[in-house]
Amino acid sequence: MGVSSASDLSIMTIQLNNLTLTYDRHPAVHHLSTTIQKGEWLAIVGPNGAGKSTLLNAMAGLSAVDEGAIDGLQPDMVAHLPQQTQLDKSFPVTVFELVATGLWPHIGFAKPLNSEHYKKCESAIAAVGLQGFENRMINTLSGGQLQRSLFARVLLQDQPVILLDEPFNAIDTKTLADLTQVIRQWHQDSRTVIMVTHDLDYVREHCPEALLLARECIAKGASKTVLTSENLKRATRLSEAFDERNNWCLRGVA
Ligand code: ADP
Ligand code: MG
């Protein structure tokens, strides 16, 4: 079906240059400059309202850039798993139909599937442990099962850059372990994985790189050097200055 593996694609470094993203002129991301190398497994962390989802949406090409630029990234290089709150779970589709939409970038919007496509869907569904659930409506799934389905869809999208927005919120530990294995494989394939999470212990254990965001960049680099209590406190202070409703989780801070 004409899909290149990530390693075949000579994707460049992603460069955020003085990036500002706004809603009604209020900046959600402010003068952000940083570099993300090909093949990084980067965690984006920061208080609630720090601009993490806004940044991912812009990288996925879903929202406009107000100022600055995102260089080295085309929307057709990206697979995006949105934050669950952005999803309409009542949409009447089965697991198979949801997963199969991951083929659309390669075969076209809502085109009929051939037997090779069916096999690819089946193997993606098996890879996330959902065999037997193909015909279940997505509104009957647990949070973990829905997240497994969305990961299968990303597997089929087969892109060199993968954006995951809070992929492990409210899921069971078995799902977390299984989907971490899927991400580890993407990382080994030299895909660039950028994931938003609140779980600092997870970042320390699994993600080599981290970007601490509080509308602006507080720190970016090796996770252990970014997630210091000093940096986290600075992010909280900056964020509180913007928004008194913030409830940043300081769990696991050294
Ligand atoms: P995070 O994902 O880090 O919690 P978001 O990127 O969702 O933060 O939001 C960043 C800021 O932008 C917040 O102050 C939020 O209230 C605001 N915001 C997010 N989405 C919208 C929207 N659709 N319209 C207006 N403001 C928004
Ligand atoms: Mg968010």
PDB file of N, CA, C and O in Angstrom, residues 10-57:
ATOM      1  N   SER A  10      13.738  10.149   5.381  1.00  0.00           N
ATOM      2  CA  SER A  10      14.821  10.981   5.899  1.00  0.00           C
ATOM      3  C   SER A  10      14.216  12.207   6.562  1.00  0.00           C
ATOM      4  O   SER A  10      14.345  13.321   6.080  1.00  0.00           O
ATOM      5  N   ILE A  11      13.474  11.973   7.647  1.00  0.00           N
ATOM      6  CA  ILE A  11      12.861  13.139   8.287  1.00  0.00           C
ATOM      7  C   ILE A  11      13.929  13.917   9.035  1.00  0.00           C
ATOM      8  O   ILE A  11      14.916  13.378   9.496  1.00  0.00           O
ATOM      9  N   MET A  12      13.670  15.163   9.114  1.00  0.00           N
ATOM     10  CA  MET A  12      14.636  16.083   9.691  1.00  0.00           C
ATOM     11  C   MET A  12      14.343  16.261  11.167  1.00  0.00           C
ATOM     12  O   MET A  12      13.356  15.803  11.688  1.00  0.00           O
ATOM     13  N   THR A  13      15.232  16.962  11.764  1.00  0.00           N
ATOM     14  CA  THR A  13      15.016  17.453  13.110  1.00  0.00           C
ATOM     15  C   THR A  13      13.799  18.375  13.119  1.00  0.00           C
ATOM     16  O   THR A  13      13.597  19.128  12.179  1.00  0.00           O
ATOM     17  N   ILE A  14      13.001  18.285  14.173  1.00  0.00           N
ATOM     18  CA  ILE A  14      11.876  19.211  14.317  1.00  0.00           C
ATOM     19  C   ILE A  14      12.364  20.432  15.102  1.00  0.00           C
ATOM     20  O   ILE A  14      12.988  20.289  16.158  1.00  0.00           O
ATOM     21  N   GLN A  15      12.078  21.581  14.569  1.00  0.00           N
ATOM     22  CA  GLN A  15      12.559  22.797  15.200  1.00  0.00           C
ATOM     23  C   GLN A  15      11.367  23.711  15.505  1.00  0.00           C
ATOM     24  O   GLN A  15      10.619  24.082  14.590  1.00  0.00           O
ATOM     25  N   LEU A  16      11.185  24.030  16.772  1.00  0.00           N
ATOM     26  CA  LEU A  16      10.159  25.008  17.149  1.00  0.00           C
ATOM     27  C   LEU A  16      10.878  26.342  17.300  1.00  0.00           C
ATOM     28  O   LEU A  16      11.790  26.470  18.119  1.00  0.00           O
ATOM     29  N   ASN A  17      10.488  27.286  16.469  1.00  0.00           N
ATOM     30  CA  ASN A  17      11.191  28.570  16.445  1.00  0.00           C
ATOM     31  C   ASN A  17      10.291  29.687  16.935  1.00  0.00           C
ATOM     32  O   ASN A  17       9.354  30.079  16.251  1.00  0.00           O
ATOM     33  N   ASN A  18      10.543  30.119  18.153  1.00  0.00           N
ATOM     34  CA  ASN A  18       9.825  31.275  18.709  1.00  0.00           C
ATOM     35  C   ASN A  18       8.305  31.111  18.533  1.00  0.00           C
ATOM     36  O   ASN A  18       7.608  32.033  18.120  1.00  0.00           O
ATOM     37  N   LEU A  19       7.843  29.918  18.881  1.00  0.00           N
ATOM     38  CA  LEU A  19       6.449  29.542  18.576  1.00  0.00           C
ATOM     39  C   LEU A  19       5.480  30.144  19.596  1.00  0.00           C
ATOM     40  O   LEU A  19       5.652  29.983  20.804  1.00  0.00           O
ATOM     41  N   THR A  20       4.482  30.832  19.089  1.00  0.00           N
ATOM     42  CA  THR A  20       3.409  31.345  19.948  1.00  0.00           C
ATOM     43  C   THR A  20       2.077  30.864  19.393  1.00  0.00           C
ATOM     44  O   THR A  20       1.813  30.978  18.188  1.00  0.00           O
ATOM     45  N   LEU A  21       1.252  30.261  20.282  1.00  0.00           N
ATOM     46  CA  LEU A  21      -0.064  29.742  19.899  1.00  0.00           C
ATOM     47  C   LEU A  21      -1.092  30.394  20.818  1.00  0.00           C
ATOM     48  O   LEU A  21      -0.900  30.399  22.041  1.00  0.00           O
ATOM     49  N   THR A  22      -2.131  30.935  20.267  1.00  0.00           N
ATOM     50  CA  THR A  22      -3.071  31.702  21.103  1.00  0.00           C
ATOM     51  C   THR A  22      -4.518  31.253  20.889  1.00  0.00           C
ATOM     52  O   THR A  22      -4.870  30.659  19.868  1.00  0.00           O
ATOM     53  N   TYR A  23      -5.331  31.533  21.890  1.00  0.00           N
ATOM     54  CA  TYR A  23      -6.793  31.451  21.775  1.00  0.00           C
ATOM     55  C   TYR A  23      -7.315  32.849  22.042  1.00  0.00           C
ATOM     56  O   TYR A  23      -7.042  33.402  23.116  1.00  0.00           O
ATOM     57  N   ASP A  24      -8.027  33.408  21.123  1.00  0.00           N
ATOM     58  CA  ASP A  24      -8.570  34.760  21.301  1.00  0.00           C
ATOM     59  C   ASP A  24      -7.488  35.718  21.809  1.00  0.00           C
ATOM     60  O   ASP A  24      -7.717  36.470  22.761  1.00  0.00           O
ATOM     61  N   ARG A  25      -6.332  35.622  21.224  1.00  0.00           N
ATOM     62  CA  ARG A  25      -5.189  36.478  21.545  1.00  0.00           C
ATOM     63  C   ARG A  25      -4.534  36.174  22.894  1.00  0.00           C
ATOM     64  O   ARG A  25      -3.573  36.823  23.286  1.00  0.00           O
ATOM     65  N   HIS A  26      -5.075  35.197  23.666  1.00  0.00           N
ATOM     66  CA  HIS A  26      -4.400  34.816  24.907  1.00  0.00           C
ATOM     67  C   HIS A  26      -3.403  33.715  24.584  1.00  0.00           C
ATOM     68  O   HIS A  26      -3.793  32.658  24.090  1.00  0.00           O
ATOM     69  N   PRO A  27      -2.125  33.937  24.869  1.00  0.00           N
ATOM     70  CA  PRO A  27      -1.142  32.912  24.492  1.00  0.00           C
ATOM     71  C   PRO A  27      -1.260  31.663  25.371  1.00  0.00           C
ATOM     72  O   PRO A  27      -1.267  31.759  26.601  1.00  0.00           O
ATOM     73  N   ALA A  28      -1.380  30.503  24.739  1.00  0.00           N
ATOM     74  CA  ALA A  28      -1.353  29.228  25.463  1.00  0.00           C
ATOM     75  C   ALA A  28       0.065  28.655  25.417  1.00  0.00           C
ATOM     76  O   ALA A  28       0.486  27.939  26.319  1.00  0.00           O
ATOM     77  N   VAL A  29       0.784  28.979  24.345  1.00  0.00           N
ATOM     78  CA  VAL A  29       2.208  28.643  24.218  1.00  0.00           C
ATOM     79  C   VAL A  29       2.894  29.937  23.805  1.00  0.00           C
ATOM     80  O   VAL A  29       2.421  30.639  22.906  1.00  0.00           O
ATOM     81  N   HIS A  30       3.995  30.247  24.501  1.00  0.00           N
ATOM     82  CA  HIS A  30       4.547  31.586  24.364  1.00  0.00           C
ATOM     83  C   HIS A  30       6.034  31.539  24.027  1.00  0.00           C
ATOM     84  O   HIS A  30       6.842  31.037  24.819  1.00  0.00           O
ATOM     85  N   HIS A  31       6.398  32.023  22.855  1.00  0.00           N
ATOM     86  CA  HIS A  31       7.810  32.142  22.462  1.00  0.00           C
ATOM     87  C   HIS A  31       8.616  30.896  22.789  1.00  0.00           C
ATOM     88  O   HIS A  31       9.652  30.947  23.449  1.00  0.00           O
ATOM     89  N   LEU A  32       8.128  29.772  22.300  1.00  0.00           N
ATOM     90  CA  LEU A  32       8.781  28.489  22.576  1.00  0.00           C
ATOM     91  C   LEU A  32       9.771  28.166  21.461  1.00  0.00           C
ATOM     92  O   LEU A  32       9.403  28.093  20.289  1.00  0.00           O
ATOM     93  N   SER A  33      11.030  27.991  21.852  1.00  0.00           N
ATOM     94  CA  SER A  33      12.049  27.560  20.892  1.00  0.00           C
ATOM     95  C   SER A  33      12.733  26.317  21.437  1.00  0.00           C
ATOM     96  O   SER A  33      13.215  26.330  22.574  1.00  0.00           O
ATOM     97  N   THR A  34      12.738  25.270  20.648  1.00  0.00           N
ATOM     98  CA  THR A  34      13.479  24.075  21.051  1.00  0.00           C
ATOM     99  C   THR A  34      13.677  23.174  19.840  1.00  0.00           C
ATOM    100  O   THR A  34      13.058  23.369  18.798  1.00  0.00           O
ATOM    101  N   THR A  35      14.555  22.190  20.015  1.00  0.00           N
ATOM    102  CA  THR A  35      14.874  21.260  18.929  1.00  0.00           C
ATOM    103  C   THR A  35      14.558  19.844  19.381  1.00  0.00           C
ATOM    104  O   THR A  35      14.896  19.466  20.506  1.00  0.00           O
ATOM    105  N   ILE A  36      13.902  19.097  18.524  1.00  0.00           N
ATOM    106  CA  ILE A  36      13.598  17.699  18.816  1.00  0.00           C
ATOM    107  C   ILE A  36      14.253  16.852  17.723  1.00  0.00           C
ATOM    108  O   ILE A  36      13.919  16.971  16.541  1.00  0.00           O
ATOM    109  N   GLN A  37      15.205  16.029  18.137  1.00  0.00           N
ATOM    110  CA  GLN A  37      15.948  15.226  17.151  1.00  0.00           C
ATOM    111  C   GLN A  37      15.107  14.060  16.665  1.00  0.00           C
ATOM    112  O   GLN A  37      14.262  13.545  17.410  1.00  0.00           O
ATOM    113  N   LYS A  38      15.375  13.609  15.454  1.00  0.00           N
ATOM    114  CA  LYS A  38      14.756  12.390  14.944  1.00  0.00           C
ATOM    115  C   LYS A  38      15.031  11.237  15.918  1.00  0.00           C
ATOM    116  O   LYS A  38      16.160  11.073  16.381  1.00  0.00           O
ATOM    117  N   GLY A  39      13.984  10.492  16.240  1.00  0.00           N
ATOM    118  CA  GLY A  39      14.153   9.314  17.091  1.00  0.00           C
ATOM    119  C   GLY A  39      14.093   9.584  18.576  1.00  0.00           C
ATOM    120  O   GLY A  39      14.230   8.655  19.373  1.00  0.00           O
ATOM    121  N   GLU A  40      13.871  10.846  18.974  1.00  0.00           N
ATOM    122  CA  GLU A  40      13.722  11.109  20.411  1.00  0.00           C
ATOM    123  C   GLU A  40      12.432  10.483  20.943  1.00  0.00           C
ATOM    124  O   GLU A  40      11.423  10.445  20.228  1.00  0.00           O
ATOM    125  N   TRP A  41      12.483  10.031  22.187  1.00  0.00           N
ATOM    126  CA  TRP A  41      11.266   9.675  22.935  1.00  0.00           C
ATOM    127  C   TRP A  41      11.141  10.752  24.005  1.00  0.00           C
ATOM    128  O   TRP A  41      11.788  10.704  25.032  1.00  0.00           O
ATOM    129  N   LEU A  42      10.362  11.764  23.672  1.00  0.00           N
ATOM    130  CA  LEU A  42      10.310  12.997  24.453  1.00  0.00           C
ATOM    131  C   LEU A  42       9.005  13.078  25.241  1.00  0.00           C
ATOM    132  O   LEU A  42       7.922  12.952  24.671  1.00  0.00           O
ATOM    133  N   ALA A  43       9.127  13.306  26.548  1.00  0.00           N
ATOM    134  CA  ALA A  43       7.937  13.569  27.366  1.00  0.00           C
ATOM    135  C   ALA A  43       7.732  15.070  27.460  1.00  0.00           C
ATOM    136  O   ALA A  43       8.687  15.811  27.698  1.00  0.00           O
ATOM    137  N   ILE A  44       6.501  15.512  27.256  1.00  0.00           N
ATOM    138  CA  ILE A  44       6.175  16.913  27.525  1.00  0.00           C
ATOM    139  C   ILE A  44       5.397  16.943  28.829  1.00  0.00           C
ATOM    140  O   ILE A  44       4.339  16.304  28.952  1.00  0.00           O
ATOM    141  N   VAL A  45       5.966  17.624  29.814  1.00  0.00           N
ATOM    142  CA  VAL A  45       5.327  17.695  31.129  1.00  0.00           C
ATOM    143  C   VAL A  45       5.123  19.159  31.500  1.00  0.00           C
ATOM    144  O   VAL A  45       5.812  20.042  30.989  1.00  0.00           O
ATOM    145  N   GLY A  46       4.184  19.383  32.389  1.00  0.00           N
ATOM    146  CA  GLY A  46       3.913  20.746  32.835  1.00  0.00           C
ATOM    147  C   GLY A  46       2.559  20.790  33.514  1.00  0.00           C
ATOM    148  O   GLY A  46       1.755  19.875  33.360  1.00  0.00           O
ATOM    149  N   PRO A  47       2.297  21.849  34.264  1.00  0.00           N
ATOM    150  CA  PRO A  47       1.027  21.968  34.992  1.00  0.00           C
ATOM    151  C   PRO A  47      -0.177  21.945  34.050  1.00  0.00           C
ATOM    152  O   PRO A  47      -0.023  22.144  32.844  1.00  0.00           O
ATOM    153  N   ASN A  48      -1.362  21.734  34.616  1.00  0.00           N
ATOM    154  CA  ASN A  48      -2.580  21.844  33.818  1.00  0.00           C
ATOM    155  C   ASN A  48      -2.662  23.238  33.222  1.00  0.00           C
ATOM    156  O   ASN A  48      -2.365  24.225  33.888  1.00  0.00           O
ATOM    157  N   GLY A  49      -3.033  23.291  31.972  1.00  0.00           N
ATOM    158  CA  GLY A  49      -3.158  24.591  31.317  1.00  0.00           C
ATOM    159  C   GLY A  49      -1.838  25.139  30.793  1.00  0.00           C
ATOM    160  O   GLY A  49      -1.764  26.275  30.331  1.00  0.00           O
ATOM    161  N   ALA A  50      -0.770  24.314  30.858  1.00  0.00           N
ATOM    162  CA  ALA A  50       0.562  24.786  30.453  1.00  0.00           C
ATOM    163  C   ALA A  50       0.712  24.931  28.947  1.00  0.00           C
ATOM    164  O   ALA A  50       1.711  25.464  28.475  1.00  0.00           O
ATOM    165  N   GLY A  51      -0.262  24.408  28.180  1.00  0.00           N
ATOM    166  CA  GLY A  51      -0.176  24.522  26.722  1.00  0.00           C
ATOM    167  C   GLY A  51       0.250  23.243  26.033  1.00  0.00           C
ATOM    168  O   GLY A  51       0.520  23.240  24.822  1.00  0.00           O
ATOM    169  N   LYS A  52       0.271  22.131  26.780  1.00  0.00           N
ATOM    170  CA  LYS A  52       0.785  20.870  26.226  1.00  0.00           C
ATOM    171  C   LYS A  52      -0.089  20.377  25.062  1.00  0.00           C
ATOM    172  O   LYS A  52       0.424  20.054  23.989  1.00  0.00           O
ATOM    173  N   SER A  53      -1.407  20.313  25.282  1.00  0.00           N
ATOM    174  CA  SER A  53      -2.297  19.841  24.207  1.00  0.00           C
ATOM    175  C   SER A  53      -2.313  20.825  23.047  1.00  0.00           C
ATOM    176  O   SER A  53      -2.348  20.410  21.877  1.00  0.00           O
ATOM    177  N   THR A  54      -2.270  22.100  23.370  1.00  0.00           N
ATOM    178  CA  THR A  54      -2.246  23.118  22.313  1.00  0.00           C
ATOM    179  C   THR A  54      -1.026  22.918  21.421  1.00  0.00           C
ATOM    180  O   THR A  54      -1.122  22.987  20.190  1.00  0.00           O
ATOM    181  N   LEU A  55       0.112  22.634  22.050  1.00  0.00           N
ATOM    182  CA  LEU A  55       1.344  22.411  21.288  1.00  0.00           C
ATOM    183  C   LEU A  55       1.224  21.162  20.411  1.00  0.00           C
ATOM    184  O   LEU A  55       1.561  21.189  19.217  1.00  0.00           O
ATOM    185  N   LEU A  56       0.715  20.063  20.998  1.00  0.00           N
ATOM    186  CA  LEU A  56       0.583  18.835  20.207  1.00  0.00           C
ATOM    187  C   LEU A  56      -0.378  19.029  19.040  1.00  0.00           C
ATOM    188  O   LEU A  56      -0.121  18.561  17.930  1.00  0.00           O
ATOM    189  N   ASN A  57      -1.494  19.711  19.302  1.00  0.00           N
ATOM    190  CA  ASN A  57      -2.460  19.949  18.223  1.00  0.00           C
ATOM    191  C   ASN A  57      -1.825  20.748  17.087  1.00  0.00           C
ATOM    192  O   ASN A  57      -2.062  20.459  15.909  1.00  0.00           O
TER     193      ASN A  57
END
